[in-house]
Amino acid sequence: MNKYRRVIKPKDEVVKDDTEIRVTSTGGVSTYVSRAVKVFNELEKSYISITASGNAITKAVTTTEVIKRRLKGLHQITTLKNQDVVDEFEPLEEGLEKVTETRSLACIIIKLSKDSLDTADIGYQAPLDESLVKEADPEELMRPRGGKGEGGGKGKGKGKGKGKEKGKAKGKGKTSKGKGKGKGKGKAEEEK
């Protein structure tokens, strides 16, 4: 495929509904959770729809589980489907033809609702037991939890440079006895 370049198609300008949360593989779970809390509490909607495709499916499921453990009484319907994506490649050299490749992309749609949903649906899950739900203050859920990574600020790690401290010497020298393979006097004399 060195002789081809993928044709970038313009994205469809679809008007996104307030109740839809599109999860990507690069977004943060806490961002999606705070958006869901905002839709349920501030916008006073009775349901949200979480959609994802490809590598983002696991993040969508994680987000859903966190939301269900933060808000009480959410019914869930999960739908899985495949979407065919057609990629078009144009040749970089003359004499070659355009190539099209069709691949199947897995998609998930998770609907969370305060109202009861169709219990006969194959993807239906009843609300979690209230003892498993840790309902937090809506303002606390909406604000971001803080930076990326482990801990914030400058850490004082273990440097490997030469310091001013006198430590144990590792080789043969004046400050240590060393473990050389030279002519030793035996263990009995060393313990004096």
XYZ file of N, CA and C in Angstrom:
576
model
N 0.824 -1.210 0.000
C 0.000 0.000 0.000
C 0.860 1.263 0.000
N 2.144 1.117 -0.278
C 3.017 2.292 -0.323
C 2.683 3.202 -1.497
N 2.017 2.644 -2.488
C 1.733 3.414 -3.691
C 0.359 4.075 -3.651
N -0.310 3.991 -2.481
C -1.652 4.552 -2.364
C -1.743 5.487 -1.161
N -2.700 6.411 -1.235
C -2.966 7.345 -0.139
C -4.471 7.311 0.130
N -4.832 7.260 1.403
C -6.255 7.191 1.746
C -6.926 8.534 1.474
N -8.105 8.459 0.888
C -8.895 9.662 0.607
C -9.652 10.029 1.875
N -9.426 11.241 2.365
C -10.103 11.701 3.581
C -11.448 12.284 3.185
N -12.496 11.650 3.711
C -13.855 12.079 3.373
C -14.313 13.163 4.348
N -15.083 14.135 3.860
C -15.607 15.157 4.779
C -16.617 14.524 5.740
N -16.551 14.930 7.001
C -17.455 14.368 8.006
C -18.843 14.969 7.849
N -19.850 14.126 8.086
C -21.228 14.598 8.017
C -21.502 15.516 9.197
N -22.117 16.634 8.926
C -22.477 17.574 9.988
C -23.820 17.157 10.570
N -23.776 16.266 11.547
C -24.989 15.785 12.184
C -25.211 16.619 13.446
N -26.435 17.102 13.607
C -26.758 17.880 14.801
C -26.877 16.910 15.967
N -26.032 17.122 16.982
C -26.001 16.223 18.128
C -27.069 16.616 19.134
N -27.772 15.614 19.621
C -28.811 15.810 20.617
C -28.159 16.050 21.987
N -28.841 16.799 22.857
C -28.315 17.058 24.205
C -28.154 15.780 25.009
N -28.974 14.779 24.713
C -28.958 13.550 25.508
C -27.918 12.549 25.019
N -27.234 12.845 23.919
C -26.252 11.910 23.378
C -24.846 12.265 23.858
N -24.129 11.242 24.332
C -22.739 11.399 24.736
C -21.926 10.468 23.852
N -21.067 11.043 23.011
C -20.217 10.241 22.131
C -18.867 10.046 22.789
N -18.558 8.799 23.086
C -17.316 8.464 23.779
C -16.234 8.173 22.737
N -15.061 8.772 22.941
C -13.915 8.498 22.078
C -12.834 7.818 22.907
N -11.872 7.217 22.235
C -10.826 6.503 22.971
C -9.864 7.465 23.669
N -9.857 8.734 23.279
C -8.937 9.699 23.890
C -9.560 10.494 25.032
N -10.880 10.545 25.131
C -11.541 11.336 26.168
C -11.421 10.694 27.536
N -11.633 11.490 28.581
C -11.542 10.994 29.953
C -12.902 10.559 30.483
N -12.919 9.477 31.249
C -14.162 8.946 31.800
C -14.850 9.989 32.687
N -14.066 10.711 33.500
C -14.661 11.695 34.411
C -15.369 12.821 33.648
N -14.868 13.148 32.466
C -15.516 14.168 31.636
C -16.900 13.698 31.200
N -16.974 12.432 30.778
C -18.259 11.884 30.331
C -19.235 11.732 31.488
N -18.726 11.378 32.662
C -19.586 11.240 33.843
C -20.162 12.596 34.232
N -19.326 13.633 34.225
C -19.821 14.970 34.599
C -20.841 15.477 33.575
N -20.653 15.143 32.300
C -21.634 15.524 31.266
C -22.969 14.816 31.518
N -22.917 13.540 31.879
C -24.146 12.784 32.152
C -24.897 13.370 33.345
N -24.158 13.734 34.393
C -24.780 14.336 35.571
C -25.431 15.662 35.199
N -24.768 16.430 34.352
C -25.322 17.717 33.907
C -26.612 17.514 33.123
N -26.627 16.514 32.231
C -27.835 16.247 31.425
C -28.991 15.825 32.327
N -28.729 14.946 33.302
C -29.800 14.481 34.179
C -30.270 15.554 35.146
N -29.351 16.310 35.753
C -29.719 17.261 36.798
C -30.059 18.651 36.267
N -29.156 19.280 35.525
C -29.385 20.659 35.077
C -30.369 20.730 33.914
N -30.171 19.874 32.908
C -31.054 19.913 31.742
C -32.358 19.155 31.984
N -32.417 18.441 33.104
C -33.616 17.707 33.542
C -34.153 16.760 32.475
N -33.267 16.056 31.803
C -33.663 15.039 30.831
C -33.863 13.727 31.576
N -34.719 12.859 31.042
C -35.001 11.594 31.731
C -34.101 10.455 31.258
N -33.375 10.674 30.154
C -32.495 9.610 29.656
C -31.273 10.204 28.957
N -30.235 9.371 28.839
C -29.075 9.718 28.015
C -28.731 8.516 27.152
N -28.028 8.791 26.069
C -27.594 7.743 25.164
C -26.085 7.857 25.003
N -25.372 6.803 25.386
C -23.913 6.791 25.292
C -23.548 5.947 24.077
N -22.826 6.549 23.116
C -22.459 5.825 21.901
C -20.939 5.787 21.760
N -20.458 4.681 21.204
C -19.022 4.527 20.969
C -18.810 3.483 19.887
N -17.630 3.527 19.276
C -17.298 2.521 18.268
C -15.815 2.180 18.353
N -15.477 0.978 17.911
C -14.083 0.555 17.870
C -13.452 0.447 19.248
N -12.272 1.054 19.395
C -11.506 0.970 20.643
C -12.161 1.711 21.807
N -13.136 2.551 21.539
C -13.768 3.343 22.598
C -14.887 2.581 23.312
N -15.220 1.381 22.848
C -16.331 0.626 23.438
C -16.069 0.322 24.912
N -14.859 -0.075 25.256
C -14.560 -0.387 26.654
C -14.694 0.848 27.540
N -14.303 1.996 27.015
C -14.415 3.237 27.785
C -15.892 3.616 27.972
N -16.725 3.326 26.974
C -18.162 3.605 27.089
C -18.794 2.731 28.173
N -18.393 1.476 28.239
C -18.920 0.569 29.259
C -18.452 1.008 30.648
N -17.192 1.391 30.769
C -16.664 1.889 32.046
C -17.413 3.134 32.486
N -17.615 4.059 31.549
C -18.346 5.296 31.850
C -19.752 4.988 32.347
N -20.426 4.058 31.672
C -21.784 3.677 32.055
C -21.816 3.112 33.473
N -20.872 2.241 33.788
C -20.848 1.634 35.117
C -20.595 2.687 36.203
N -19.737 3.655 35.929
C -19.485 4.726 36.904
C -20.747 5.566 37.097
N -21.428 5.898 35.998
C -22.662 6.699 36.087
C -23.715 5.950 36.894
N -23.861 4.644 36.637
C -24.869 3.846 37.356
C -24.567 3.769 38.844
N -23.290 3.895 39.211
C -22.928 3.833 40.626
C -22.939 5.213 41.292
N -23.225 6.248 40.534
C -23.299 7.615 41.079
C -24.735 8.151 41.126
N -25.595 7.655 40.255
C -26.980 8.119 40.201
C -27.920 6.940 40.435
N -28.896 7.127 41.295
C -29.807 6.035 41.663
C -30.874 5.791 40.608
N -31.284 4.530 40.511
C -32.463 4.151 39.736
C -32.345 4.276 38.230
N -31.169 3.984 37.657
C -31.019 4.090 36.202
C -31.227 2.724 35.541
N -32.196 2.673 34.638
C -32.435 1.479 33.824
C -31.503 1.560 32.620
N -31.100 0.393 32.105
C -30.128 0.383 31.007
C -30.558 -0.578 29.906
N -30.402 -0.128 28.650
C -30.546 -1.010 27.490
C -29.292 -0.842 26.642
N -28.620 -1.973 26.371
C -27.390 -1.963 25.585
C -27.662 -2.591 24.230
N -27.221 -1.919 23.187
C -27.377 -2.418 21.829
C -26.009 -2.459 21.164
N -25.672 -3.605 20.594
C -24.432 -3.760 19.830
C -24.771 -3.915 18.364
N -23.982 -3.303 17.504
C -24.191 -3.491 16.069
C -22.890 -3.271 15.323
N -22.874 -3.711 14.090
C -21.715 -3.518 13.223
C -22.066 -2.494 12.157
N -21.087 -1.668 11.833
C -21.278 -0.652 10.812
C -20.177 -0.852 9.775
N -20.572 -0.911 8.516
C -19.578 -1.074 7.459
C -18.993 0.281 7.094
N -17.669 0.355 7.087
C -16.963 1.581 6.741
C -16.188 1.315 5.456
N -16.368 2.191 4.474
C -15.676 2.032 3.202
C -14.531 3.042 3.140
N -13.316 2.525 3.017
C -12.134 3.376 2.859
C -11.749 3.383 1.388
N -11.446 4.583 0.883
C -11.053 4.732 -0.518
C -9.592 5.167 -0.573
N -8.827 4.520 -1.457
C -7.412 4.846 -1.607
C -7.161 5.287 -3.037
N -6.459 6.420 -3.180
C -6.109 6.894 -4.518
C -4.629 6.610 -4.770
N -4.291 6.300 -6.027
C -2.894 5.953 -6.332
C -1.989 7.179 -6.324
N -0.735 6.952 -5.939
C 0.261 8.016 -5.975
C 1.015 7.992 -7.312
N 0.983 6.852 -7.988
C 1.645 6.717 -9.285
C 0.591 6.610 -10.374
N 0.927 7.036 -11.555
C -0.028 6.935 -12.666
C -0.104 5.497 -13.151
N -1.267 5.142 -13.712
C -1.457 3.805 -14.243
C -2.143 2.871 -13.259
N -2.262 3.272 -11.996
C -2.931 2.435 -10.999
C -4.365 2.922 -10.813
N -5.242 2.031 -10.403
C -6.657 2.373 -10.216
C -6.944 2.665 -8.740
N -8.093 3.318 -8.502
C -8.530 3.551 -7.122
C -8.885 2.220 -6.477
N -8.576 2.115 -5.202
C -8.872 0.892 -4.456
C -9.837 1.244 -3.326
N -10.854 0.408 -3.147
C -11.776 0.589 -2.018
C -11.682 -0.639 -1.110
N -11.788 -0.373 0.175
C -11.700 -1.443 1.165
C -12.855 -1.262 2.143
N -13.601 -2.322 2.378
C -14.722 -2.261 3.310
C -14.344 -3.019 4.573
N -14.505 -2.350 5.707
C -14.222 -3.013 6.981
C -15.425 -2.846 7.897
N -15.572 -3.785 8.787
C -16.703 -3.779 9.711
C -16.256 -3.185 11.038
N -17.003 -2.217 11.538
C -16.656 -1.515 12.768
C -17.736 -1.782 13.818
N -17.334 -2.286 14.974
C -18.282 -2.567 16.058
C -18.716 -1.263 16.720
N -20.009 -1.160 17.018
C -20.564 0.034 17.669
C -21.424 -0.396 18.854
N -21.503 0.469 19.849
C -22.350 0.211 21.011
C -23.191 1.449 21.304
N -24.435 1.213 21.679
C -25.332 2.295 22.102
C -25.911 1.863 23.442
N -25.653 2.657 24.469
C -26.149 2.347 25.814
C -27.114 3.449 26.214
N -28.351 3.064 26.466
C -29.356 4.038 26.881
C -29.583 3.883 28.382
N -29.374 4.975 29.112
C -29.617 5.013 30.547
C -30.826 5.911 30.795
N -31.798 5.410 31.550
C -33.023 6.167 31.747
C -33.480 6.117 33.197
N -34.032 7.251 33.659
C -34.636 7.292 34.990
C -35.988 6.587 34.971
N -36.645 6.623 33.806
C -37.939 5.958 33.644
C -37.708 4.492 33.292
N -38.714 3.678 33.536
C -38.609 2.259 33.238
C -38.529 2.043 31.725
N -37.688 1.091 31.308
C -37.522 0.770 29.890
C -38.129 -0.602 29.609
N -38.079 -1.022 28.363
C -38.636 -2.304 27.937
C -37.845 -3.454 28.573
N -38.465 -4.126 29.549
C -37.775 -5.198 30.262
C -37.630 -6.455 29.414
N -38.377 -6.558 28.315
C -38.282 -7.727 27.435
C -37.103 -7.604 26.464
N -36.518 -6.415 26.367
C -35.378 -6.202 25.464
C -34.208 -7.071 25.906
N -33.506 -7.648 24.933
C -32.410 -8.574 25.245
C -31.246 -7.879 25.959
N -31.072 -6.576 25.770
C -29.969 -5.852 26.392
C -30.366 -5.089 27.640
N -31.537 -5.407 28.219
C -32.027 -4.655 29.385
C -31.293 -5.063 30.654
N -30.953 -4.048 31.480
C -30.418 -4.286 32.824
C -31.200 -3.421 33.799
N -31.670 -4.041 34.863
C -32.430 -3.325 35.886
C -31.481 -2.411 36.676
N -32.023 -1.413 37.370
C -31.173 -0.532 38.174
C -30.413 -1.318 39.245
N -29.238 -0.812 39.609
C -28.434 -1.444 40.656
C -29.128 -1.309 42.004
N -28.807 -2.225 42.909
C -29.307 -2.146 44.263
C -28.806 -0.841 44.887
N -29.655 -0.188 45.660
C -29.304 1.127 46.208
C -28.102 1.092 47.150
N -27.798 -0.081 47.705
C -26.637 -0.184 48.590
C -25.325 -0.083 47.801
N -25.373 -0.379 46.503
C -24.181 -0.299 45.651
C -23.961 1.097 45.074
N -24.984 1.946 45.168
C -24.902 3.284 44.587
C -24.422 4.264 45.643
N -23.326 4.961 45.328
C -22.794 5.986 46.232
C -23.151 7.334 45.611
N -24.311 7.840 46.003
C -24.776 9.080 45.398
C -23.968 10.252 45.959
N -23.348 10.986 45.050
C -22.512 12.118 45.448
C -23.241 13.417 45.135
N -22.726 14.490 45.702
C -23.269 15.818 45.459
C -23.091 16.159 43.974
N -24.136 16.626 43.285
C -24.019 16.923 41.846
C -22.891 17.893 41.511
N -22.658 18.900 42.365
C -21.570 19.853 42.095
C -20.210 19.152 42.163
N -20.096 18.197 43.086
C -18.842 17.468 43.233
C -18.574 16.602 42.001
N -19.636 16.012 41.442
C -19.474 15.166 40.257
C -19.180 15.982 39.002
N -19.640 17.219 38.983
C -19.499 18.023 37.764
C -18.106 18.630 37.620
N -17.456 18.919 38.730
C -16.137 19.544 38.596
C -15.094 18.470 38.301
N -14.134 18.808 37.465
C -13.090 17.835 37.132
C -12.254 17.503 38.354
N -11.762 16.278 38.397
C -11.033 15.821 39.573
C -9.602 16.300 39.609
N -9.097 16.843 38.570
C -7.727 17.333 38.626
C -6.840 16.608 37.653
N -5.609 17.025 37.623
C -4.603 16.709 36.633
C -4.532 15.294 36.123
N -3.604 15.123 35.230
C -3.392 13.819 34.633
C -2.240 13.137 35.337
N -2.255 11.849 35.312
C -1.131 11.090 35.808
C -1.173 10.885 37.304
N -0.097 10.383 37.809
C 0.008 10.028 39.210
C 0.504 11.235 40.008
N -0.347 11.826 40.774
C 0.075 12.932 41.626
C 0.325 14.208 40.847
N 0.281 15.308 41.525
C 0.487 16.584 40.846
C 1.756 17.243 41.307
N 2.298 18.074 40.488
C 3.480 18.837 40.870
C 4.763 18.100 40.606
N 5.845 18.733 41.068
C 7.164 18.153 40.849
C 7.445 17.124 41.937
N 7.769 15.936 41.500
C 8.089 14.898 42.465
C 9.566 14.919 42.770
N 9.911 14.477 43.942
C 11.323 14.390 44.283
C 11.704 12.929 44.217
N 12.051 12.503 43.033
C 12.394 11.112 42.809
C 13.787 10.801 43.286
N 14.147 9.553 43.127
C 15.489 9.126 43.534
C 16.456 9.431 42.409
N 17.288 10.402 42.621
C 18.272 10.759 41.614
C 19.409 9.756 41.614
N 20.052 9.606 40.487
C 21.149 8.651 40.405
C 22.488 9.352 40.213
N 22.489 10.656 40.410
C 23.726 11.405 40.240
C 24.608 11.293 41.466
N 25.793 11.882 41.370
C 26.717 11.854 42.502
C 26.319 12.939 43.480
N 26.105 12.569 44.699
C 25.693 13.532 45.706
C 26.835 13.859 46.648
N 26.565 14.713 47.621
C 27.578 15.113 48.589
C 27.644 14.124 49.741
N 26.641 13.265 49.835
C 26.592 12.339 50.942
C 27.644 11.249 50.803
N 28.197 10.878 51.942
C 29.138 9.765 51.903
C 28.338 8.499 52.153
N 28.358 7.630 51.173
C 27.608 6.392 51.309
C 28.543 5.219 51.288
N 27.957 4.082 51.111
C 28.760 2.878 51.045
C 29.440 2.800 49.696
N 30.716 2.584 49.716
C 31.436 2.438 48.463
C 31.222 1.027 47.955
N 31.188 0.877 46.642
C 30.884 -0.425 46.082
C 32.134 -1.185 45.651
N 33.205 -0.501 45.405
C 34.395 -1.188 44.927
C 35.410 -1.364 46.044
N 36.599 -1.770 45.669
C 37.679 -1.892 46.658
C 38.241 -0.495 46.876
N 38.339 -0.101 48.072
C 38.873 1.223 48.343
C 39.082 1.404 49.816
N 39.282 2.635 50.210
C 39.602 2.930 51.601
C 38.382 2.786 52.501
N 37.175 3.009 51.950
C 36.005 3.020 52.821
C 35.311 1.680 52.924
N 35.647 0.711 52.097
C 34.974 -0.571 52.215
C 35.971 -1.702 52.070
N 35.590 -2.845 52.581
C 36.477 -3.988 52.514
C 36.407 -4.657 51.160
N 35.302 -4.583 50.486
C 35.168 -5.156 49.155
C 35.049 -6.662 49.175
N 34.623 -7.182 48.056
C 34.453 -8.622 47.935
C 35.304 -9.114 46.782
N 36.555 -8.780 46.798
C 37.440 -9.154 45.714
C 37.769 -10.633 45.735
N 38.326 -11.109 44.629
C 38.693 -12.511 44.527
C 40.192 -12.711 44.728
N 40.798 -11.744 45.367
C 42.239 -11.830 45.591
C 42.577 -12.833 46.679
N 43.838 -12.787 47.110
C 44.272 -13.725 48.140
C 43.709 -13.269 49.476
N 42.741 -13.989 49.953
C 42.109 -13.630 51.207
C 42.703 -14.413 52.348
N 42.382 -14.004 53.554
C 42.940 -14.677 54.713
C 41.961 -15.635 55.346
N 40.782 -15.759 54.793
C 39.816 -16.687 55.376
C 38.862 -15.964 56.301
N 37.759 -16.586 56.577
C 36.702 -15.961 57.367
C 37.078 -15.828 58.828
N 37.853 -16.756 59.349
C 38.185 -16.736 60.772
C 39.019 -15.511 61.142
N 39.964 -15.123 60.311
C 40.810 -13.984 60.621
C 40.120 -12.671 60.353
N 39.144 -12.647 59.397
C 38.462 -11.421 59.028
C 37.573 -10.891 60.162
N 37.088 -11.747 61.003
C 36.129 -11.356 62.027
C 36.770 -10.714 63.235
N 38.064 -10.508 63.298
C 38.783 -9.938 64.445
C 38.257 -8.626 64.869
